[in-house]
CSV table of C-alpha atoms in Angstrom, one decimal:
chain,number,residue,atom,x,y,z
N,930,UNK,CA,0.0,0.0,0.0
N,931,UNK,CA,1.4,3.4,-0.9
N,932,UNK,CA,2.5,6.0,2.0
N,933,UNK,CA,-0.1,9.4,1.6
N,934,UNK,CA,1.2,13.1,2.0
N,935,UNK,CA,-1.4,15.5,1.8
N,936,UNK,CA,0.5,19.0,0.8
N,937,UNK,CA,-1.7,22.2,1.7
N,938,UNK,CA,-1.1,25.7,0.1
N,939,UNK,CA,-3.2,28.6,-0.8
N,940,UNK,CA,-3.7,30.7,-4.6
N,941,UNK,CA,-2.9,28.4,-7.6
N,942,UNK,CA,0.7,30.1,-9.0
N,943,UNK,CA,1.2,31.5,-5.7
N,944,UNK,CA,4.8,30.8,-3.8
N,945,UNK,CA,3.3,28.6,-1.7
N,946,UNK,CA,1.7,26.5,-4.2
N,947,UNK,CA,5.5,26.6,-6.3
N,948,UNK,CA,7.0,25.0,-2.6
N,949,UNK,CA,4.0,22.5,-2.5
N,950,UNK,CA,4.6,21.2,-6.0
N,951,UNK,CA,8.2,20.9,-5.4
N,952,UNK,CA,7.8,19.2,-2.2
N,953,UNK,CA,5.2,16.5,-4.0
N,954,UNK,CA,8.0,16.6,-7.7
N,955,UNK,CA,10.6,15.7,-4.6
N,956,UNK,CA,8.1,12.8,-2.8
N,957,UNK,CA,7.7,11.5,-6.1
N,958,UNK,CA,10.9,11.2,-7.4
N,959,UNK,CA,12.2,10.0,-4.7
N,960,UNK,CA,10.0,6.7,-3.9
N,961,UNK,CA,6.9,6.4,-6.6
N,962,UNK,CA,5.7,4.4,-3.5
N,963,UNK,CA,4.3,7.8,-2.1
N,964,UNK,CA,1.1,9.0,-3.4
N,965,UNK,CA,1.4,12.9,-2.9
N,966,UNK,CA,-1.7,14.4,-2.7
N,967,UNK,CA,-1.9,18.8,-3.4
N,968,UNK,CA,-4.6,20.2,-1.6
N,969,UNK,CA,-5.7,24.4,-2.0
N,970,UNK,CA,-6.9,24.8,1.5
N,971,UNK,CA,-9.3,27.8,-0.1
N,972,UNK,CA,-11.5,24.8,-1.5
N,973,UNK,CA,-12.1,23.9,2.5
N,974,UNK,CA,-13.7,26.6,3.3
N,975,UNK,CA,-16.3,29.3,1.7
N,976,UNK,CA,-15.6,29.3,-1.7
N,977,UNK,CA,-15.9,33.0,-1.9
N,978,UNK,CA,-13.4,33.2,1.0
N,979,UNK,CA,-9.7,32.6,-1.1
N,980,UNK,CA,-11.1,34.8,-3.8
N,981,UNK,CA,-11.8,37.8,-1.7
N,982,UNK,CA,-8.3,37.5,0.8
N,983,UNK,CA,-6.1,37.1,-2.8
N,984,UNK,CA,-8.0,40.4,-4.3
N,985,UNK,CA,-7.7,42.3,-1.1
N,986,UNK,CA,-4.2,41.3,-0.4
N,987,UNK,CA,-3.2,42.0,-4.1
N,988,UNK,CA,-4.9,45.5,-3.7
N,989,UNK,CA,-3.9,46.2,-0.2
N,990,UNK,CA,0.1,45.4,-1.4
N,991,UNK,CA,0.3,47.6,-4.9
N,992,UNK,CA,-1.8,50.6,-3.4
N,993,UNK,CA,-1.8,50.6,0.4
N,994,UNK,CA,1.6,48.8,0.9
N,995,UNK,CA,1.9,50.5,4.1
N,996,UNK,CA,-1.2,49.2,5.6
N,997,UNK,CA,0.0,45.6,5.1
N,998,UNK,CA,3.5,46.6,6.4
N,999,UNK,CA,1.8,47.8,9.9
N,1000,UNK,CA,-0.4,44.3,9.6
N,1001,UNK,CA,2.2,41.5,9.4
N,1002,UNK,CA,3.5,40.5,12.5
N,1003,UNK,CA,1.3,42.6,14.8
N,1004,UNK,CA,1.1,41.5,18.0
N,1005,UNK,CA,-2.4,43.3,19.1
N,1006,UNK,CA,-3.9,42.2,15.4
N,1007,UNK,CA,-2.4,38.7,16.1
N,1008,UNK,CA,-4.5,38.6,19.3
N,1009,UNK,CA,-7.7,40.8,18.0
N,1010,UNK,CA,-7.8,38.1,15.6
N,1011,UNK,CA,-7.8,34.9,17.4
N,1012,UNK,CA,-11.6,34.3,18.0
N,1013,UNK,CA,-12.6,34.9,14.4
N,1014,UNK,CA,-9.4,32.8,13.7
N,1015,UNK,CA,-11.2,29.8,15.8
N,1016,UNK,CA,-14.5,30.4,14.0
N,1017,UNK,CA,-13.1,30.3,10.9
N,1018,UNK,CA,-11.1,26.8,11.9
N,1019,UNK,CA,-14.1,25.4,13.2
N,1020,UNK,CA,-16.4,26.4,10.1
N,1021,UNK,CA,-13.9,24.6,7.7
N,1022,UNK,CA,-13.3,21.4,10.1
N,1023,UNK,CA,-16.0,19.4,8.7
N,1024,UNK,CA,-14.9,19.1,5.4
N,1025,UNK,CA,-10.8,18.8,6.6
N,1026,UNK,CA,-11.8,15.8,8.8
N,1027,UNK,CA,-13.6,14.0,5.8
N,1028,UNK,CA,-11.0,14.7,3.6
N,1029,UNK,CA,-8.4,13.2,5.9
N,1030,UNK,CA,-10.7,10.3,6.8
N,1031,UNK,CA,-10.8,9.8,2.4
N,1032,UNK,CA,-7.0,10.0,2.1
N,1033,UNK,CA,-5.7,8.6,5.5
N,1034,UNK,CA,-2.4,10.4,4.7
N,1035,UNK,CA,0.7,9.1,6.6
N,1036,UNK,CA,1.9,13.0,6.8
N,1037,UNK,CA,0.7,16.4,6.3
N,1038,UNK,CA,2.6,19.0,5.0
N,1039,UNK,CA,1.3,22.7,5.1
N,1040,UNK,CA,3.9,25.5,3.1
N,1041,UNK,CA,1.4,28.6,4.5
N,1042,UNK,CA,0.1,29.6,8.3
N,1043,UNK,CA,-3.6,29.2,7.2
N,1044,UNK,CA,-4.3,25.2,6.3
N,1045,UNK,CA,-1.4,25.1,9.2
N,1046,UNK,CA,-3.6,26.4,11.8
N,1047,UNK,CA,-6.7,24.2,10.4
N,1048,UNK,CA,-5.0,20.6,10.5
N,1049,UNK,CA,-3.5,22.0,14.4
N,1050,UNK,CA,-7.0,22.7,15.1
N,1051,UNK,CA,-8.2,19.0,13.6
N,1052,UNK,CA,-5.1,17.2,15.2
N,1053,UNK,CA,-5.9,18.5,18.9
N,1054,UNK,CA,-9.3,17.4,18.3
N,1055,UNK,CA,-9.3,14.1,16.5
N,1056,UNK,CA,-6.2,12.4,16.0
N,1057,UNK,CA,-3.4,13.9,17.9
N,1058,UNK,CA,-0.5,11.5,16.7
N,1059,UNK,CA,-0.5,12.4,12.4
N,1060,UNK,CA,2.7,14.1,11.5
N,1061,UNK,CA,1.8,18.0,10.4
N,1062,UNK,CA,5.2,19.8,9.2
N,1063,UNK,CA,5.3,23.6,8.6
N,1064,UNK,CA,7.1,24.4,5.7
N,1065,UNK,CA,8.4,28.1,5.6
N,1066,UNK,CA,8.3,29.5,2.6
N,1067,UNK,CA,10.2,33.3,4.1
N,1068,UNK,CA,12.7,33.9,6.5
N,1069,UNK,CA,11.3,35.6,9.1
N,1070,UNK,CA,8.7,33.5,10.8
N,1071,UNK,CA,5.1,35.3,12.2
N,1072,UNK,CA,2.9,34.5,14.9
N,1073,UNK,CA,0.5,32.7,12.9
N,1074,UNK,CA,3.0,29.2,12.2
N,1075,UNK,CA,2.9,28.8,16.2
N,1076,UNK,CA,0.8,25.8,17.0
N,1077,UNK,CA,1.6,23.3,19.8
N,1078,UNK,CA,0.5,20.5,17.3
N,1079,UNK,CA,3.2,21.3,14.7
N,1080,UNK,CA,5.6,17.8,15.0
N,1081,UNK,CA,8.3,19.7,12.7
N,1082,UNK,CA,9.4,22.7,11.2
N,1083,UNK,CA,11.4,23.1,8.0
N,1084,UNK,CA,12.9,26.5,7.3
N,1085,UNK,CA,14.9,28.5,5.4
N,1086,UNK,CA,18.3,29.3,7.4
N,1087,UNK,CA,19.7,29.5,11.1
N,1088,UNK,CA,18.1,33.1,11.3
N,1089,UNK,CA,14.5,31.5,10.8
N,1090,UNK,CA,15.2,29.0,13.5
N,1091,UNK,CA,16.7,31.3,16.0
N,1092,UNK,CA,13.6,33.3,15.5
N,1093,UNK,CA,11.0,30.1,16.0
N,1094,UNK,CA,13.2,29.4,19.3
N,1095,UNK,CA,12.3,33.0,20.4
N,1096,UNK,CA,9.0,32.1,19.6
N,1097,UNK,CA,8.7,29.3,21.7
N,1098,UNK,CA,9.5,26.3,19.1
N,1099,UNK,CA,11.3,23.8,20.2
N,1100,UNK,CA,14.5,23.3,18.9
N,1101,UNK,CA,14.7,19.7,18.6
N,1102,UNK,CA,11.1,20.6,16.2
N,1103,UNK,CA,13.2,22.5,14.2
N,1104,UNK,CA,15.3,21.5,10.6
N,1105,UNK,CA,17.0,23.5,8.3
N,1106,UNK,CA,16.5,22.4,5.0
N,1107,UNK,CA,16.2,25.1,3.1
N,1108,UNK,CA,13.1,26.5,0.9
N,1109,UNK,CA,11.7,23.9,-1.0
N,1110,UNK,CA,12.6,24.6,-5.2
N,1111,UNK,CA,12.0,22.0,-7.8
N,1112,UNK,CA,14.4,19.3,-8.1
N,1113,UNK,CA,15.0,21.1,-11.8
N,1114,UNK,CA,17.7,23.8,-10.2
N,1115,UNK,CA,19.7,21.2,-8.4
N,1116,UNK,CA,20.8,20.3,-12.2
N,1117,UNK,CA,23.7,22.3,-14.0
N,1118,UNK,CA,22.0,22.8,-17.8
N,1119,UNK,CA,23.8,23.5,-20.8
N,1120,UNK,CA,24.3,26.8,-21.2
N,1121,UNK,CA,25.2,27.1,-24.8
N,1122,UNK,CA,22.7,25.0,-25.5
N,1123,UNK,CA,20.5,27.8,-23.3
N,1124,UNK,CA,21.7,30.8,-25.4
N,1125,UNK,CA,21.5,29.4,-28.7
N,1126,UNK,CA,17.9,28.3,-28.1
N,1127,UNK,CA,16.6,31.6,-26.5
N,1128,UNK,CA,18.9,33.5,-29.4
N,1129,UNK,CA,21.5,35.4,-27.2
N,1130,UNK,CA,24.9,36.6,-27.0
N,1131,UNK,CA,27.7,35.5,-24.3
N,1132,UNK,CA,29.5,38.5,-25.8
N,1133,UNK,CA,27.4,41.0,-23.4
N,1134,UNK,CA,25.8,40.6,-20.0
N,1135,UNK,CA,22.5,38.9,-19.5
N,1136,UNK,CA,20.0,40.3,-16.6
N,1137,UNK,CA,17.0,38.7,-15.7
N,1138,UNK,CA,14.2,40.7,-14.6
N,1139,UNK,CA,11.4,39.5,-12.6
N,1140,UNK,CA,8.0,40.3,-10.2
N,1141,UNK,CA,6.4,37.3,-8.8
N,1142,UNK,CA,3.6,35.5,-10.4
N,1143,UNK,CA,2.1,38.5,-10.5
N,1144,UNK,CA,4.1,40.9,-12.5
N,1145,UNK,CA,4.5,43.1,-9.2
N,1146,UNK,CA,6.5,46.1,-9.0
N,1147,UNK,CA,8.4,48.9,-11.2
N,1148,UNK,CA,9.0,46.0,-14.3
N,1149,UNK,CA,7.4,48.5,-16.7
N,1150,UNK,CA,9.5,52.1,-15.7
N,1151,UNK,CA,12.8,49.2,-15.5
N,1152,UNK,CA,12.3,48.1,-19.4
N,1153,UNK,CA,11.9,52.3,-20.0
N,1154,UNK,CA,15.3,52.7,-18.3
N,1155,UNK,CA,17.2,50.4,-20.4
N,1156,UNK,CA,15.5,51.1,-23.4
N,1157,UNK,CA,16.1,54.9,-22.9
N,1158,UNK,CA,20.2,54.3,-22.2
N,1159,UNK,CA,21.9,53.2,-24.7
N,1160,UNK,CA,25.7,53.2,-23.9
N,1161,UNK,CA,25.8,49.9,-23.3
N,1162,UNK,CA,24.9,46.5,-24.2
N,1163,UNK,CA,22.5,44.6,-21.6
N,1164,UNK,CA,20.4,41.4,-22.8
N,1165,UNK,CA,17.2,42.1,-20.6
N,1166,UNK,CA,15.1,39.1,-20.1
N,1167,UNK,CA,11.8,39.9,-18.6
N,1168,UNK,CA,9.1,37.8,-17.0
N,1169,UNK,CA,6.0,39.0,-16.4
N,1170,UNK,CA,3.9,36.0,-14.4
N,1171,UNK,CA,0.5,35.9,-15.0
N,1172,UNK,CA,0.2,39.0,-15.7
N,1173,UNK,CA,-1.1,39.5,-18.9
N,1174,UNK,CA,-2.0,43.2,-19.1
N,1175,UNK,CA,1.9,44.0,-18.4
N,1176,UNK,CA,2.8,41.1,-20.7
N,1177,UNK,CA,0.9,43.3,-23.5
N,1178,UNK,CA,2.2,46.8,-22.4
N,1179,UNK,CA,6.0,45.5,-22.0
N,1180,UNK,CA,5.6,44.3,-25.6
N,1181,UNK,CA,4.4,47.3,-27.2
N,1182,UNK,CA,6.8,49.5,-25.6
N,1183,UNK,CA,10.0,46.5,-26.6
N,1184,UNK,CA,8.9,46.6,-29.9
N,1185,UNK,CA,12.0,46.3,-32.2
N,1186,UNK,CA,14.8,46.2,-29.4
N,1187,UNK,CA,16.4,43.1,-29.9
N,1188,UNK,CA,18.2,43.1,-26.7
N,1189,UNK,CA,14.7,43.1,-24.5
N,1190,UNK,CA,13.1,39.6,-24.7
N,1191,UNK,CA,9.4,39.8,-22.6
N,1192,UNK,CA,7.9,36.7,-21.5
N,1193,UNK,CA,4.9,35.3,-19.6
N,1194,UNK,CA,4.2,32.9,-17.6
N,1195,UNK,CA,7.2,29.9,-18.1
N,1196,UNK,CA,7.7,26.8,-16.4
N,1197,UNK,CA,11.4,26.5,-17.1
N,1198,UNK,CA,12.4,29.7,-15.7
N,1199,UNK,CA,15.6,27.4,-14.1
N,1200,UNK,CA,17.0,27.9,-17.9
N,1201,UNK,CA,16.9,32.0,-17.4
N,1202,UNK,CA,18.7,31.7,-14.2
N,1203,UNK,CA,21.1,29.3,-15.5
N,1204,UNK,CA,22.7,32.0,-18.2
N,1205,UNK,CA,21.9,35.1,-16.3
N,1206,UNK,CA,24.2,37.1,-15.0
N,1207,UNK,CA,22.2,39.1,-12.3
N,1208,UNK,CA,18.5,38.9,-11.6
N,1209,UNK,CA,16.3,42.1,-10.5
N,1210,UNK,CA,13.2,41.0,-8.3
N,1211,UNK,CA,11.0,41.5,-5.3
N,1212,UNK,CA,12.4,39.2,-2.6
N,1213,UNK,CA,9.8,37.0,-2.4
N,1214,UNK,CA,10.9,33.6,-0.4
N,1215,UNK,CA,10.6,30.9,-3.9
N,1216,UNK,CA,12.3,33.6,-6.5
N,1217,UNK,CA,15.5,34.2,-4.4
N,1218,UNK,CA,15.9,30.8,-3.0
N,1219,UNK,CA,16.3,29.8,-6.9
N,1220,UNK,CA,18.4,32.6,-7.5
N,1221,UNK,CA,20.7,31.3,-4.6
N,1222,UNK,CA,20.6,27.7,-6.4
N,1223,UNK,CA,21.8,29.0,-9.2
N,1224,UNK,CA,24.7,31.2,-7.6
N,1225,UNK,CA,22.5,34.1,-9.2
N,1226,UNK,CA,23.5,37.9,-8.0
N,1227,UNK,CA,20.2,39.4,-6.9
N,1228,UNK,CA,19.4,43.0,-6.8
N,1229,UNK,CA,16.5,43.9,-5.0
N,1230,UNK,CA,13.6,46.2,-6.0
N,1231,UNK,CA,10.0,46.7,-4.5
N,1232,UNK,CA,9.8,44.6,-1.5
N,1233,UNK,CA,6.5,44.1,-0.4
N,1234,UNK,CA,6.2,44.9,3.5
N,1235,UNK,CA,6.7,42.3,5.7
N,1236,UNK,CA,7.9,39.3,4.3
N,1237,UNK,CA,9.8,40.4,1.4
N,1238,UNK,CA,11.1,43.4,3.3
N,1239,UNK,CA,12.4,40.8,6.4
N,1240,UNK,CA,14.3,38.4,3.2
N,1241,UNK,CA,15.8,41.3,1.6
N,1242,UNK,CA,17.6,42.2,5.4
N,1243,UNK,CA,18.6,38.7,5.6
N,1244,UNK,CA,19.7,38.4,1.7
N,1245,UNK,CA,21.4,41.5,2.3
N,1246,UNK,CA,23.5,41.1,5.7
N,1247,UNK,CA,24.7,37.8,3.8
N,1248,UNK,CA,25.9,39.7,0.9
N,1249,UNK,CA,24.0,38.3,-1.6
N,1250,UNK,CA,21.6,40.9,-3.0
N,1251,UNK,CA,21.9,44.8,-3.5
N,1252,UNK,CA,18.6,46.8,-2.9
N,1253,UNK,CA,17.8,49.6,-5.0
N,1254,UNK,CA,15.2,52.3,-4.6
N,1255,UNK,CA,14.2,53.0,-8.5
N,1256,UNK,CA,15.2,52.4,-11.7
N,1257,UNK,CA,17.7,55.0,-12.4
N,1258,UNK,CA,19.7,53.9,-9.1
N,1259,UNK,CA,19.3,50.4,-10.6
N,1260,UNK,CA,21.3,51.5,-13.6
N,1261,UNK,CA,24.2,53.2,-12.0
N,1262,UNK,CA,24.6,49.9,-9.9
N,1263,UNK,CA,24.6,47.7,-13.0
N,1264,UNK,CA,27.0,49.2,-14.5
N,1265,UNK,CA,29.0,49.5,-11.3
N,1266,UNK,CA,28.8,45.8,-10.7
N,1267,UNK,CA,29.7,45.0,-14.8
N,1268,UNK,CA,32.6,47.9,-14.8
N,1269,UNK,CA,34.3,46.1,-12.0
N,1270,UNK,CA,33.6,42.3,-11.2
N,1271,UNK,CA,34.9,41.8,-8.1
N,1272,UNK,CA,31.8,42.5,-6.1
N,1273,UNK,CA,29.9,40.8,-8.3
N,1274,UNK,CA,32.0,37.6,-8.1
N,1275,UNK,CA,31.5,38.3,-4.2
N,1276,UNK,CA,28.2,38.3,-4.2
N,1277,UNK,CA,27.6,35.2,-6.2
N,1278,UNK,CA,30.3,33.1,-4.3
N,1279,UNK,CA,27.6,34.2,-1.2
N,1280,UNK,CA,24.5,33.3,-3.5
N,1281,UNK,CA,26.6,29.7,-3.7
N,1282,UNK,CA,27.0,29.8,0.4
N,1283,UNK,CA,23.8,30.5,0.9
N,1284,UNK,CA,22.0,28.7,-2.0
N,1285,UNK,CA,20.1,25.3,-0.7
N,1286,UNK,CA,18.8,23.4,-4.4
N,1287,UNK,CA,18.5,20.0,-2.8
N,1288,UNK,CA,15.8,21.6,-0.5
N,1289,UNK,CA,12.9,20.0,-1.8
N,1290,UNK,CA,14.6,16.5,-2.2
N,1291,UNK,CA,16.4,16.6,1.7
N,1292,UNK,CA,12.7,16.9,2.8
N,1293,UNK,CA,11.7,13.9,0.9
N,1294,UNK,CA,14.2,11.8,2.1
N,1295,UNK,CA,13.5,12.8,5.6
N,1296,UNK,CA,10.2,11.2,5.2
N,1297,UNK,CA,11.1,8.4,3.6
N,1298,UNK,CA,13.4,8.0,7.3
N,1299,UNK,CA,10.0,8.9,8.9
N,1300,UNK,CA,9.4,11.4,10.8
């Protein structure tokens, strides 16, 4: 009989779903006697609930960034919130406990706070001994992972444990295994093979620019930049997520430029990394952690408050990344960092320190071991 791991994220394309799919690619690779089993936790509760949270969060983020930033982490909103947190756990257990009692899953693996806190709430009230992991997708930890009923925790660095530990989290509950990322950046590709197929030049530098699934950020004033200096050669590969109205806009306005390439939504976005030479991105806690597989220079623009703002301190202190405040002080450090290697080279031997591929895999094999 195969072994069950129910995997529990929120928002199709969202980070969390990227680190679920990599932890199931991982289960599956490892023993196809595993049955791994993806789960949206927004389909366990009301169905206009996921819907509305993902709109209001998006909105909140591009227009009222502030409002989130005084939000996350909040001890008085953490505590304001706890009874409406307990109604919405007990709304939604009916339909967790029968899809547990369908599955019968040997572990359950949760990559975001919400599905976290509703198996915690179903394991203290029906069956206590089922493994539930927390898989931390950033590197600062929040309020909302905490649950006594948590058996293990699998973060991001030594800064994300140290921080559970102040928290109250056991040590001994803690591993650190890295953010999960497909298996697909523990591979070295071809580069050659890379630039010959995508139609670019190893002659001049190639910079990967990037904003979530969701095309967040200043992508569209960044693409103006480069297009309006033209000193210098820079092969500009830009990914625009699922956002197609951007997609459209960026294409219009790189009309003719043959050093601007604009894509969409790509599931082999390991092959842009591999024959980049820096990458310009929100520090969200998927994006960077496959920058750092691939030794990838990151330079940091438009970190949303809160979780992206506490990984670009971390990515920062570790010399990995470079923040920038706009697009024109993003040009001046480009061609700082091209004009004179040497920090560059630094700050991908730290990107190689502090890069974690076999992430997804490690976690895997640790259940295979059991847990």
């Amino acid at each position: 009989m195969k072994k069950k791991a129910l995997i529990f994220y929120i928002t199709e394309n969202s980070g969390h779903f990227h680190a679920a799919t990599a932890i199931a690619n991982a289960l599956n690779s490892f023993d196809k006697n595993i049955e791994p089993i993806l789960v949206n936790a927004f389909n366990y509760t009301n169905p206009f609930l996921g819907n509305i949270l993902t709109r209001v969060y998006l909105a909140v983020i591009k227009k009222k960034p502030e409002i989130w930033s005084n939000l996350y982490d909040n001890p008085e909103v953490f505590e304001k919130t706890r009874k409406a947190r307990m109604l919405i756990n007990k709304f939604n257990m009916p339909k967790i406990k029968r899809l547990i009692e369908k599955h019968s899953p040997n572990i359950i693996y949760c990559t975001q706070a919400f599905p976290c806190g509703m198996i915690a709430e179903y394991k203290k009230k029906y069956q206590k001994d089922i493994p539930l992991v927390a898989v931390l997708t950033d590197h600062a930890p929040h309020s909302y992972w905490i649950f006594d009923e948590v058996t293990e925790y699998i973060v991001p660095s030594k800064k994300t444990a140290a921080s559970l530990e102040q928290k109250g989290v056991s040590p001994e509950k803690i591993k650190v295994y890295g953010i999960p990322i497909s298996p697909t950046f523990n591979k070295t590709l071809d580069k050659e093979k890379i630039l010959k197929d995508y139609n670019l030049s190893k002659e001049h530098p190639i910079i990967l620019l990037m904003g979530g699934s969701h095309g967040l950020g200043s992508i569209e004033k960044t693409v103006e930049t480069f297009i309006a200096n033209k000193e210098k050669i820079y092969q500009l590969l830009v990914v625009t997520g699922i956002n197609k109205k951007l997609y459209a806009r960026l294409l219009k306005i790189a009309k003719g430029n043959r050093n601007i390439r604009i894509f969409g939504y790509i599931n082999k976005i390991e092959e842009l990394m591999e024959i980049a030479d820096i990458i310009i991105t929100k520090s969200g806690g998927i994006t960077t952690s496959e920058a750092l597989a691939k030794k990838l220079p990151i330079i940091i623009m438009d970190p949303i408050p809160g979780q992206e703002r506490l990984n670009a301190e971390y990515l920062k202190e570790e010399g990995a990344a470079i923040e920038v405040s706009d697009s024109n002080e993003l040009y001046k450090i480009i061609e700082e960092l091209f004009a004179s290697r040497a920090k560059l080279e630094n700050m991908k031997n730290n990107a190689a320190r502090l890069g974690m591929p076999e992430s997804a895999l490690k976690i895997a094999e640790h259940f295979t071991a059991g847990v």
